[in-house]
mmCIF file of C-alpha atoms in Angstrom:
data_model
loop_
_atom_site.group_PDB
_atom_site.id
_atom_site.type_symbol
_atom_site.label_atom_id
_atom_site.label_comp_id
_atom_site.label_asym_id
_atom_site.label_seq_id
_atom_site.Cartn_x
_atom_site.Cartn_y
_atom_site.Cartn_z
ATOM 1 C CA MET A 168 -38.949 -2.035 -14.375
ATOM 2 C CA ALA A 169 -41.590 -3.048 -11.828
ATOM 3 C CA TYR A 170 -44.948 -4.583 -12.598
ATOM 4 C CA LYS A 171 -48.376 -3.666 -11.245
ATOM 5 C CA ILE A 172 -51.677 -5.490 -10.946
ATOM 6 C CA THR A 173 -54.664 -3.779 -12.549
ATOM 7 C CA ASP A 174 -58.355 -3.810 -11.641
ATOM 8 C CA SER A 175 -58.775 -6.824 -13.947
ATOM 9 C CA CYS A 176 -57.327 -8.990 -11.163
ATOM 10 C CA VAL A 177 -59.702 -11.752 -10.049
ATOM 11 C CA ALA A 178 -57.524 -12.690 -7.031
ATOM 12 C CA CYS A 179 -56.915 -16.243 -8.248
ATOM 13 C CA GLY A 180 -53.508 -16.390 -6.543
ATOM 14 C CA THR A 181 -51.553 -17.756 -9.491
ATOM 15 C CA CYS A 182 -49.077 -14.873 -9.425
ATOM 16 C CA ILE A 183 -48.144 -15.255 -5.755
ATOM 17 C CA ASP A 184 -46.777 -18.742 -6.308
ATOM 18 C CA GLN A 185 -44.763 -17.581 -9.323
ATOM 19 C CA CYS A 186 -43.038 -14.514 -7.821
ATOM 20 C CA PRO A 187 -39.429 -15.457 -6.990
ATOM 21 C CA VAL A 188 -38.923 -12.487 -4.619
ATOM 22 C CA GLY A 189 -42.240 -12.487 -2.730
ATOM 23 C CA ALA A 190 -43.296 -9.050 -3.948
ATOM 24 C CA ILE A 191 -47.014 -9.878 -4.255
ATOM 25 C CA SER A 192 -49.510 -9.524 -1.411
ATOM 26 C CA GLU A 193 -53.152 -10.533 -1.130
ATOM 27 C CA GLY A 194 -56.116 -8.175 -0.825
ATOM 28 C CA ASP A 195 -59.348 -7.388 -2.667
ATOM 29 C CA ILE A 196 -57.042 -7.405 -5.643
ATOM 30 C CA TYR A 197 -53.456 -8.480 -5.301
ATOM 31 C CA LYS A 198 -50.704 -5.874 -5.133
ATOM 32 C CA ILE A 199 -47.045 -5.856 -6.134
ATOM 33 C CA ASP A 200 -44.551 -3.968 -3.973
ATOM 34 C CA PRO A 201 -42.548 -1.947 -6.524
ATOM 35 C CA ASN A 202 -39.573 -1.762 -4.156
ATOM 36 C CA THR A 203 -39.351 -5.552 -3.965
ATOM 37 C CA CYS A 204 -40.335 -6.425 -7.557
ATOM 38 C CA ALA A 205 -37.348 -7.679 -9.576
ATOM 39 C CA GLY A 206 -39.033 -6.853 -12.892
ATOM 40 C CA CYS A 207 -38.695 -10.417 -14.161
ATOM 41 C CA GLY A 208 -42.246 -10.629 -15.578
ATOM 42 C CA THR A 209 -42.870 -14.144 -14.298
ATOM 43 C CA CYS A 210 -46.102 -13.022 -12.643
ATOM 44 C CA ALA A 211 -47.370 -11.366 -15.828
ATOM 45 C CA ASP A 212 -46.642 -14.498 -17.843
ATOM 46 C CA ALA A 213 -48.570 -16.613 -15.321
ATOM 47 C CA CYS A 214 -51.616 -14.323 -14.969
ATOM 48 C CA PRO A 215 -54.631 -15.948 -16.673
ATOM 49 C CA THR A 216 -56.517 -12.649 -17.030
ATOM 50 C CA GLY A 217 -53.649 -10.444 -18.226
ATOM 51 C CA ALA A 218 -54.112 -8.204 -15.195
ATOM 52 C CA ILE A 219 -50.379 -7.680 -14.592
ATOM 53 C CA VAL A 220 -48.619 -5.018 -16.650
ATOM 54 C CA GLU A 221 -45.326 -3.152 -16.628
ATOM 55 C CA GLU A 222 -45.494 0.014 -14.593
#
């Protein structure tokens, strides 16, 4: 199952460094490409604001 980044994202960048498949891109809020996401949850575990949830 893929993950998504909610509007609670503060664009701190912590998740980008943690994603083993490079599925996260920068923007006003960060976004996860569901076609690339491996569903490992590493990004969600690293997110300090809890802005990453299972889709």
